[in-house]
Amino acid sequence: MKTFNAYPKEDPGDNGLNNASILTFSKDVIDALIKELAQNSIDAKNLTAKKVKVKVNIIEIDKTAIDGFDGLQGIFNNMIDYWSAKNQTDFVKFFQSASDLTKKDKINVFAFEDFN
């Protein structure tokens, strides 16, 4: 059985909502995510390929189809505790919303595929 893992960094260097990686995604999350993933695909393009093709989709699946899904709830709880201790209410709300989604029978999954 697969599990979700959240490995600690020696120096996470987080500074809450001022973190540049957080600010990048603070406006339109989907737009920022697609731009970042597309740039990663372009950066990893096969040297013989002229173009990179990407396919973006949102699919609904039964959460039982995801190995280790039950462990995800514990990670969200840890994140809620961590950001609560740092008084970062926006992060607490985000992870609480994510946690609430894990209680549904079916979830939406963002699928990003790249070719070449």
PDB file of C-alpha atoms in Angstrom, residues 22-37 94 110:
ATOM      1  CA  ILE A  22       3.191  31.155  -1.488  1.00  0.00           C
ATOM      2  CA  LEU A  23       2.786  34.602  -3.023  1.00  0.00           C
ATOM      3  CA  THR A  24       3.102  33.084  -6.501  1.00  0.00           C
ATOM      4  CA  PHE A  25      -0.019  31.013  -5.922  1.00  0.00           C
ATOM      5  CA  SER A  26      -2.021  33.464  -3.808  1.00  0.00           C
ATOM      6  CA  LYS A  27      -4.133  35.031  -6.566  1.00  0.00           C
ATOM      7  CA  ASP A  28      -5.411  32.522  -9.133  1.00  0.00           C
ATOM      8  CA  VAL A  29      -4.156  29.155  -7.891  1.00  0.00           C
ATOM      9  CA  ILE A  30      -5.152  27.122 -10.959  1.00  0.00           C
ATOM     10  CA  ASP A  31      -3.645  29.669 -13.361  1.00  0.00           C
ATOM     11  CA  ALA A  32      -0.373  29.787 -11.410  1.00  0.00           C
ATOM     12  CA  LEU A  33      -0.213  26.006 -11.120  1.00  0.00           C
ATOM     13  CA  ILE A  34      -0.778  25.438 -14.834  1.00  0.00           C
ATOM     14  CA  LYS A  35       1.876  28.051 -15.704  1.00  0.00           C
ATOM     15  CA  GLU A  36       4.388  26.423 -13.342  1.00  0.00           C
ATOM     16  CA  LEU A  37       3.694  22.896 -14.598  1.00  0.00           C
ATOM     17  CA  PHE A  94      -6.753  26.436   3.387  1.00  0.00           C
ATOM     18  CA  PHE A 110      -6.393  17.764 -11.280  1.00  0.00           C
TER      19      PHE A 110
END
